[in-house]
GROMACS .gro file of C-alpha atoms in nm:
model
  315
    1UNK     CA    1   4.680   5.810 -10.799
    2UNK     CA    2   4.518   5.532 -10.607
    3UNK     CA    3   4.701   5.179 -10.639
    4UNK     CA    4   4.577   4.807 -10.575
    5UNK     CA    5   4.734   4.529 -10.551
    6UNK     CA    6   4.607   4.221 -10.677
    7UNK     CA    7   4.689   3.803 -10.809
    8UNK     CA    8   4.499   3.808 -11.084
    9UNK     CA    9   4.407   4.100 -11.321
   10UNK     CA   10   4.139   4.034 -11.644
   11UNK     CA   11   4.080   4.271 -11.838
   12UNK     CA   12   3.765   4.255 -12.107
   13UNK     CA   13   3.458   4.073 -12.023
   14UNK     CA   14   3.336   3.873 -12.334
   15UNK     CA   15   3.310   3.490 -12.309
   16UNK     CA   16   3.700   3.489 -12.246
   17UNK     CA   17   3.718   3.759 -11.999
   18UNK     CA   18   3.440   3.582 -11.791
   19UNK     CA   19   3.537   3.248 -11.868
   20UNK     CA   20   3.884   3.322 -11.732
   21UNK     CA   21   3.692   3.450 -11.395
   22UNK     CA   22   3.490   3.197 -11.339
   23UNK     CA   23   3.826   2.947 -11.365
   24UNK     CA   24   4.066   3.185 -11.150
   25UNK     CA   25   3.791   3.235 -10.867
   26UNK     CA   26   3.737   2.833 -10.861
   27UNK     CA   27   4.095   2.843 -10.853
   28UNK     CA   28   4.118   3.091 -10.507
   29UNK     CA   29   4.303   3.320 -10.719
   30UNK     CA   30   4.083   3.602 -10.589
   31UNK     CA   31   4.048   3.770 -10.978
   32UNK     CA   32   3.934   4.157 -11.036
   33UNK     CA   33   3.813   4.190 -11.407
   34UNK     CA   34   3.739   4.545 -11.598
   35UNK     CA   35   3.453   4.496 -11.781
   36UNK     CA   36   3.560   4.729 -12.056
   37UNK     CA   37   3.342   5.038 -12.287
   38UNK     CA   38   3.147   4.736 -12.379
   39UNK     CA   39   3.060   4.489 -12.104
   40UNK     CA   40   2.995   4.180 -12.266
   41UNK     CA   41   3.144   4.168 -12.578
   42UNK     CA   42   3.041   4.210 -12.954
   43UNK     CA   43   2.806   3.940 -12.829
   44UNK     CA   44   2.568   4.158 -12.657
   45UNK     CA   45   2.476   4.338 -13.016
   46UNK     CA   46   2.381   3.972 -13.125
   47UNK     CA   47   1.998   3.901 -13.093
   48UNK     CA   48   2.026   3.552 -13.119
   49UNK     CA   49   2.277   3.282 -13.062
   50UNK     CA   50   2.216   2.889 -13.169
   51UNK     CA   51   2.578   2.767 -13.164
   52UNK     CA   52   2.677   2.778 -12.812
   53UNK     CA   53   2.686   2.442 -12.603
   54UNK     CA   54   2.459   2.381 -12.371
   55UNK     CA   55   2.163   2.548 -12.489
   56UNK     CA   56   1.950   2.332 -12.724
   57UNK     CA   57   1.688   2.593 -12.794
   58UNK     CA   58   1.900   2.871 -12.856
   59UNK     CA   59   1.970   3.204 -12.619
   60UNK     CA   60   1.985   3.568 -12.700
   61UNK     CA   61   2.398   3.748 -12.678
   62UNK     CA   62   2.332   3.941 -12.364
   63UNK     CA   63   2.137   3.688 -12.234
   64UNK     CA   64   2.472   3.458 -12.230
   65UNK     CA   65   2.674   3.716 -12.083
   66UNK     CA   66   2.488   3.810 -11.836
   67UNK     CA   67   2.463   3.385 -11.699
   68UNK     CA   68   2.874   3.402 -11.783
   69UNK     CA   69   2.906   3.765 -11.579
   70UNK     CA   70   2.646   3.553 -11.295
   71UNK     CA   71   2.910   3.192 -11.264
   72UNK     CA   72   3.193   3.429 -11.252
   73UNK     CA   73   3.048   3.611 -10.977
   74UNK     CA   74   2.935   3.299 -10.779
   75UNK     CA   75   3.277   3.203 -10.757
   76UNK     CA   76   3.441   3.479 -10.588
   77UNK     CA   77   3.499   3.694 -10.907
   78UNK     CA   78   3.531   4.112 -10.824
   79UNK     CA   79   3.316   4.230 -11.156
   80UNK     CA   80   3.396   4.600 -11.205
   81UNK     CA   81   3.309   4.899 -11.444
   82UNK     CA   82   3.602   5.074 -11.618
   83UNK     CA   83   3.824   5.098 -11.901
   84UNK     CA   84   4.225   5.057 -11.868
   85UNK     CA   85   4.355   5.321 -12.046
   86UNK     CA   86   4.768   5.254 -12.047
   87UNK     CA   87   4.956   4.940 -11.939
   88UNK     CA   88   5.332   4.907 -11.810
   89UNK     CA   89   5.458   4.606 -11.847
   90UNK     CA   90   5.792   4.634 -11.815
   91UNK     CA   91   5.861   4.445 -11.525
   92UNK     CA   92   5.616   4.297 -11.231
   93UNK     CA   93   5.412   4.375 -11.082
   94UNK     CA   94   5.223   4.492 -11.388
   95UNK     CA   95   5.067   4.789 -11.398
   96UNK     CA   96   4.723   4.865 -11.557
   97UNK     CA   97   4.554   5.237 -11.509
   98UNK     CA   98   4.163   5.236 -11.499
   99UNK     CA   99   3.986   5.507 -11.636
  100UNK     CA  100   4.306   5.776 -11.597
  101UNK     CA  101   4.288   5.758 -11.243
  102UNK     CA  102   4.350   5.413 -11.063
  103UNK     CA  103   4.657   5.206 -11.076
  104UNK     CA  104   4.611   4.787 -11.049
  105UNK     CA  105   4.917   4.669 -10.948
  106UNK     CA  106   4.893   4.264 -11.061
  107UNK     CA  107   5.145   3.935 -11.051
  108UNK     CA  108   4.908   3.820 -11.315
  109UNK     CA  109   4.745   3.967 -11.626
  110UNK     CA  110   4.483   3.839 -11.880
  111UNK     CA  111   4.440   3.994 -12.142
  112UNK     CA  112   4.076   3.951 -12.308
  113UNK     CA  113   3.991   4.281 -12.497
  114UNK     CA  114   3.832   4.138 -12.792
  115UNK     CA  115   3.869   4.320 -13.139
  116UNK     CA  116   3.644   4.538 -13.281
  117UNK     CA  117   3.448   4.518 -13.610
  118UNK     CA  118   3.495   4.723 -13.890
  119UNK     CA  119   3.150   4.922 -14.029
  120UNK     CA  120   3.138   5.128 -14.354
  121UNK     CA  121   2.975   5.429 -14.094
  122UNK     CA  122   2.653   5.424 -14.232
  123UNK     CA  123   2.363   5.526 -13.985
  124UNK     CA  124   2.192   5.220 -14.071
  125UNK     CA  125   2.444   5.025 -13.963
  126UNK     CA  126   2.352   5.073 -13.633
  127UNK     CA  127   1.999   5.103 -13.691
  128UNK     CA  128   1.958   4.761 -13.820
  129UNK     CA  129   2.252   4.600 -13.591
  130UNK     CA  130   2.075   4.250 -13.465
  131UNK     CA  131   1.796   4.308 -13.727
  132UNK     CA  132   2.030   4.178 -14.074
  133UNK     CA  133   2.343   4.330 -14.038
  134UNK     CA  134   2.581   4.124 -13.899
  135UNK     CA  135   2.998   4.109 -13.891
  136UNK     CA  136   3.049   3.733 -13.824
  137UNK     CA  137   2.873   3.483 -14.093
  138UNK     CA  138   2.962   3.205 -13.871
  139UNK     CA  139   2.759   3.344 -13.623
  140UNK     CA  140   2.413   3.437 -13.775
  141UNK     CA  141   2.386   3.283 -14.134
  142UNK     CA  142   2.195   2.992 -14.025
  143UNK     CA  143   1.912   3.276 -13.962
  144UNK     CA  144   1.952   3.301 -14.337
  145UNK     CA  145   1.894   2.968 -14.490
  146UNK     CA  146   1.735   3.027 -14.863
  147UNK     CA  147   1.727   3.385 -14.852
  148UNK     CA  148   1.890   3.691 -15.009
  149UNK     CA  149   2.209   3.809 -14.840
  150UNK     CA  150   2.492   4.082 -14.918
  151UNK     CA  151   2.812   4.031 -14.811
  152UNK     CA  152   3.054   4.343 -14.848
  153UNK     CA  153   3.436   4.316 -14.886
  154UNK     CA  154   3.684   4.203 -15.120
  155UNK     CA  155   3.987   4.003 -14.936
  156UNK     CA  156   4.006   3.654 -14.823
  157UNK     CA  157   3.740   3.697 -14.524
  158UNK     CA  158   3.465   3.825 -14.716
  159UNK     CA  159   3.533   3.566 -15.001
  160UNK     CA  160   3.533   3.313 -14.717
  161UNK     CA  161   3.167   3.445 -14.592
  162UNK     CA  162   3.055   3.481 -14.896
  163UNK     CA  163   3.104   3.057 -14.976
  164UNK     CA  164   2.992   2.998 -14.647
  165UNK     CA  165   2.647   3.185 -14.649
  166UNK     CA  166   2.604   3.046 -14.993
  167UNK     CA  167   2.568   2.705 -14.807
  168UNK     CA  168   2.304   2.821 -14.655
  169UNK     CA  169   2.137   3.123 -14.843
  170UNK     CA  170   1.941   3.130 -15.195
  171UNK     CA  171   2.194   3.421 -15.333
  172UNK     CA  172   2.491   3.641 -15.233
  173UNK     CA  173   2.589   3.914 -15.333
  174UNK     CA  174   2.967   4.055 -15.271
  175UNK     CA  175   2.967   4.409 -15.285
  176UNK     CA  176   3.353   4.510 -15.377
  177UNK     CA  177   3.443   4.870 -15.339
  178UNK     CA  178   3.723   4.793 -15.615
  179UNK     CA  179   3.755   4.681 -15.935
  180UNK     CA  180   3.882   4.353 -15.844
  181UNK     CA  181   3.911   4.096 -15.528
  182UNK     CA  182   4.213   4.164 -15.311
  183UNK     CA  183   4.162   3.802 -15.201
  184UNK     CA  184   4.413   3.507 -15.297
  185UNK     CA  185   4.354   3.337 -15.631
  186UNK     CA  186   4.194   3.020 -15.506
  187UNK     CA  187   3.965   3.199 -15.306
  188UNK     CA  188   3.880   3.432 -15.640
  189UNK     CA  189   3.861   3.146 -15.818
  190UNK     CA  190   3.588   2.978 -15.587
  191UNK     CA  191   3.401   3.232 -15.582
  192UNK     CA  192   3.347   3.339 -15.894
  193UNK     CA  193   3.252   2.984 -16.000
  194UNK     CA  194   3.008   2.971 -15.742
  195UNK     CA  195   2.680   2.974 -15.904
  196UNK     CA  196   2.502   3.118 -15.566
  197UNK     CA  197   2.727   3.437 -15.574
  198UNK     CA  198   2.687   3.728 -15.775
  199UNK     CA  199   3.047   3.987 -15.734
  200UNK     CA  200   2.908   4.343 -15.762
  201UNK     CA  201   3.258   4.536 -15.814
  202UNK     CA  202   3.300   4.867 -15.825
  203UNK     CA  203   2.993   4.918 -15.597
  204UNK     CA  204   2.954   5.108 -15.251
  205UNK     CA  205   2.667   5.051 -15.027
  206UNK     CA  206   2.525   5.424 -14.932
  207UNK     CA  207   2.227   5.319 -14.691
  208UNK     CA  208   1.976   5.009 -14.629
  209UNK     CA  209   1.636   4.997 -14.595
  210UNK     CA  210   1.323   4.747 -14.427
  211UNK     CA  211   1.037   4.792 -14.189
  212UNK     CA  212   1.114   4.574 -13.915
  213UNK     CA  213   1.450   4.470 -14.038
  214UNK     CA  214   1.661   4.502 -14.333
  215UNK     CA  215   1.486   4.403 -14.650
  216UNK     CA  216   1.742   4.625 -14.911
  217UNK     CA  217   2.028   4.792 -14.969
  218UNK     CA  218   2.109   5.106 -15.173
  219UNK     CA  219   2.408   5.098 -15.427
  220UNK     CA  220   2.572   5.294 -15.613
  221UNK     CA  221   2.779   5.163 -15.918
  222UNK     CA  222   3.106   5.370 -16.033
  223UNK     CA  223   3.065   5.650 -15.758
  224UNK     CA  224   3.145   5.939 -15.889
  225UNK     CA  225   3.248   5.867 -16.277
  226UNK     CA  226   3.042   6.022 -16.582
  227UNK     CA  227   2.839   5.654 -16.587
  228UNK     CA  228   2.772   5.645 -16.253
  229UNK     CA  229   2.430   5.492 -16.128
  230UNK     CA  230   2.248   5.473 -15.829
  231UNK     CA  231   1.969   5.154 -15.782
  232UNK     CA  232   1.829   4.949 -15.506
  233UNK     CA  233   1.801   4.561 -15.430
  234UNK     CA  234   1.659   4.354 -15.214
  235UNK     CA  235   1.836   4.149 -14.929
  236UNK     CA  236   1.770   3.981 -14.640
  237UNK     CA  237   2.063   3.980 -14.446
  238UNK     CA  238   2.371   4.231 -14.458
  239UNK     CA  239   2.764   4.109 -14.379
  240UNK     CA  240   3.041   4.339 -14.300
  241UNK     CA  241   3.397   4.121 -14.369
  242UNK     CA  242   3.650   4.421 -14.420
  243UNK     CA  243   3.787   4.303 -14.093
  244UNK     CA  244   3.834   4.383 -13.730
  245UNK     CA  245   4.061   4.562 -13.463
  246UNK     CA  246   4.192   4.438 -13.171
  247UNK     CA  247   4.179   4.608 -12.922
  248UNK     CA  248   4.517   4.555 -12.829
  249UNK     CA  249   4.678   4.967 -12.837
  250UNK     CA  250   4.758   4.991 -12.450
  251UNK     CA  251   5.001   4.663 -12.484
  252UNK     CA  252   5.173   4.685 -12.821
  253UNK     CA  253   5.452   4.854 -12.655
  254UNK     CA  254   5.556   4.595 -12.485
  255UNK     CA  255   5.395   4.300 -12.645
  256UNK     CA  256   5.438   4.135 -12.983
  257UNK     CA  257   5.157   4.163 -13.273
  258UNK     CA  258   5.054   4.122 -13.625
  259UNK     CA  259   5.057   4.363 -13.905
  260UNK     CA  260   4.689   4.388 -13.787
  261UNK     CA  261   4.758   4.391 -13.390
  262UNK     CA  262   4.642   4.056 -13.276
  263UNK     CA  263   4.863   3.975 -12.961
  264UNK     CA  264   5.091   3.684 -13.116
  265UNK     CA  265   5.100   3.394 -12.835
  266UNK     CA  266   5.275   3.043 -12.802
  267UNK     CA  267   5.142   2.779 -12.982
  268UNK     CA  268   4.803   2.644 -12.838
  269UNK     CA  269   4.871   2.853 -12.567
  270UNK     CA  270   4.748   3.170 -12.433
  271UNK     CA  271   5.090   3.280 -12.298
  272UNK     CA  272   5.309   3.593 -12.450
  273UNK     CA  273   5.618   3.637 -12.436
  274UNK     CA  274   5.627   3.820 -12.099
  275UNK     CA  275   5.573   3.578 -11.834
  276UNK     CA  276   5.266   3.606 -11.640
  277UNK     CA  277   5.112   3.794 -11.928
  278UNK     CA  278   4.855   3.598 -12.066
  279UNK     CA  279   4.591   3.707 -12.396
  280UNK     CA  280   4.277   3.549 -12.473
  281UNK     CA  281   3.987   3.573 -12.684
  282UNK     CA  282   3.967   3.747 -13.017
  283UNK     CA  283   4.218   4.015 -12.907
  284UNK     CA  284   4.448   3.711 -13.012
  285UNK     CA  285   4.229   3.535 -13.231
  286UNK     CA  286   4.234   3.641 -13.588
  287UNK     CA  287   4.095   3.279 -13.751
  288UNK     CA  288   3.803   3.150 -13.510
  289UNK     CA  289   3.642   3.441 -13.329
  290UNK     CA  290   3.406   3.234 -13.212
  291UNK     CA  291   3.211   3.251 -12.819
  292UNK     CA  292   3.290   2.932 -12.774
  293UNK     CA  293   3.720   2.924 -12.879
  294UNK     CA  294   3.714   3.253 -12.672
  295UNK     CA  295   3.579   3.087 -12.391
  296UNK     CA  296   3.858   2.799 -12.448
  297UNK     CA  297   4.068   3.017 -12.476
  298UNK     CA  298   3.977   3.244 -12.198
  299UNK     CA  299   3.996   2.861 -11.923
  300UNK     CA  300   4.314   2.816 -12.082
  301UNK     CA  301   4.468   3.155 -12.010
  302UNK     CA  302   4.307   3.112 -11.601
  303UNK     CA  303   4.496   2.779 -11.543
  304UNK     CA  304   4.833   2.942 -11.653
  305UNK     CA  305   4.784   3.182 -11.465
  306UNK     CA  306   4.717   2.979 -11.153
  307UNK     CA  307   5.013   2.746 -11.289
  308UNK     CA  308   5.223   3.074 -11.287
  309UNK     CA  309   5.142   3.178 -10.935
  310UNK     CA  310   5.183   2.866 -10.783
  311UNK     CA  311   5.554   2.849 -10.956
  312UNK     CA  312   5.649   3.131 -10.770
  313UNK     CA  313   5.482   3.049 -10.505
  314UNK     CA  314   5.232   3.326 -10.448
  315UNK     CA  315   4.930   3.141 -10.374
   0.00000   0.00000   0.00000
């Protein structure tokens, strides 16, 4: 197997995988990042994206990543394709394996592998992904201001979304699979005396439907029971909040995680327990998942690193 050494090792390229380049080139740290199956991030699926500093009139997901990808590059940053597969970080130098076949042998490691949204599977799903369905409310309700939204899920998060979007939308609908919310009293309790939000429980969505976009959905009430029934409605806008994955497998031997697998760090900092391991982004983000606290995050995890290196005097 062919082996590399290198300073500084990211791995993941969303806003804190790039971010982190752009700071550890500036920094001479000479940084090799993996871009990962999905160069980019979860933001390259989203169309449009009004929240980020520095651009008053808006600018679409890949858009962004691509001008991130462009700054990290400009400062020295070696941008590659591939996909670490298994980690050892037992002692360093760490070692990271790329694609089955390549061995990175690094003093430093970021960690910035995002998580992964959960989807019900449907084909339309996909179909309509950047055209009304949407995982992050935070993100794209503002598209939705006084129109007809479905939000489906029944724990904290998707109560959460579901108050927030009715903020901004004319109704909500929360489609719960169940019988009743899974989500903590108080939230239950402001939701249901919401007047903007209608709780469909005991629904499942089986498809959606629009011309250039979504513009329904397609339930069916009491799958499978003797008063089962099947009807459409209208909606504008379609939220998944049964939560994410990090993308965290290849380290969770060695470093510690949630119930969920979020990679637990110190305080306000992006540092694990293993020194010279750093995580940053959503793959230890489970409140914010935002570009912009990814990117924070992702400057955050670059200076330690170059803190780190210059401790032990390697740079």
């Amino acid at each position: 197997m062919e082996i590399e050494k290198v300073k500084c090792l990211i791995v993941g390229s969303g806003p804190a995988g790039y971010t982190a380049a752009i700071y550890a080139g500036r920094a001479n740290l000479s940084p090799v990042l993996y871009e990962g199956l999905q160069p980019g991030g979860q933001l390259t699926t989203t169309t449009d994206v009004e929240n980020f500093p520095g651009y008053p009139e808006g600018i679409s997901g890949p858009q962004l990543m691509e001008d991130l990808r462009a700054q990290a590059g400009r400062f020295g940053a070696d941008i590659r394709f591939g996909i670490a597969t298994a980690s050892d970080l037992s002692k360093a130098p760490y070692k990271i394996t790329i694609d089955g076949d390549k061995e990175i042998e690094t003093e430093t490691l970021i960690i910035a592998t995002g998580a992964t949204a959960k989807y019900l599977g449907l084909d339309d799903e996909k179909k309509y992904a950047g055209m009304g369905v949407s995982a992050c409310a935070t993100c794209d309700g503002f598209f939705y201001r006084k129109k007809v939204v479905a939000v489906v899920g029944g724990g904290d998060t998707a109560c959460e979304e579901a108050i927030y979007l009715a903020g901004l939308a004319s109704k909500v609908y929360l489609v719960v699979r169940k019988p009743y919310l899974r989500a903590s009293k108080i939230m239950q309790e402001r939701v249901r005396n919401h007047e903007k939000i209608e709780v469909l429980f005991e629904h499942n969505v089986t498809g959606l439907f629009g011309e250039n976009g979504v513009e329904g959905m397609s339930l069916v009430k009491r799958w499978g029971e003797p008063d089962e029934e099947r009807y459409t409605l209208p909606v504008d806008g379609f939220f998944l909040a049964i939560g994410h994955k990090p993308n965290s497998d290849i380290f969770k031997p060695y470093l510690d995680t949630d119930e969920v697998g979020y990679i637990i760090t110190t305080p306000d900092k992006p540092c694990t327990k293993i020194p010279g391991v750093f995580a940053a982004g959503d793959v230890a983000d489970p409140h914010y998942r935002q570009a912009i606290t990814a990117a924070g995050s992702g400057c955050k995890a670059a200076i330690e690193a170059e803190r780190y290196l210059s401790e032990k005097g390697l740079i």
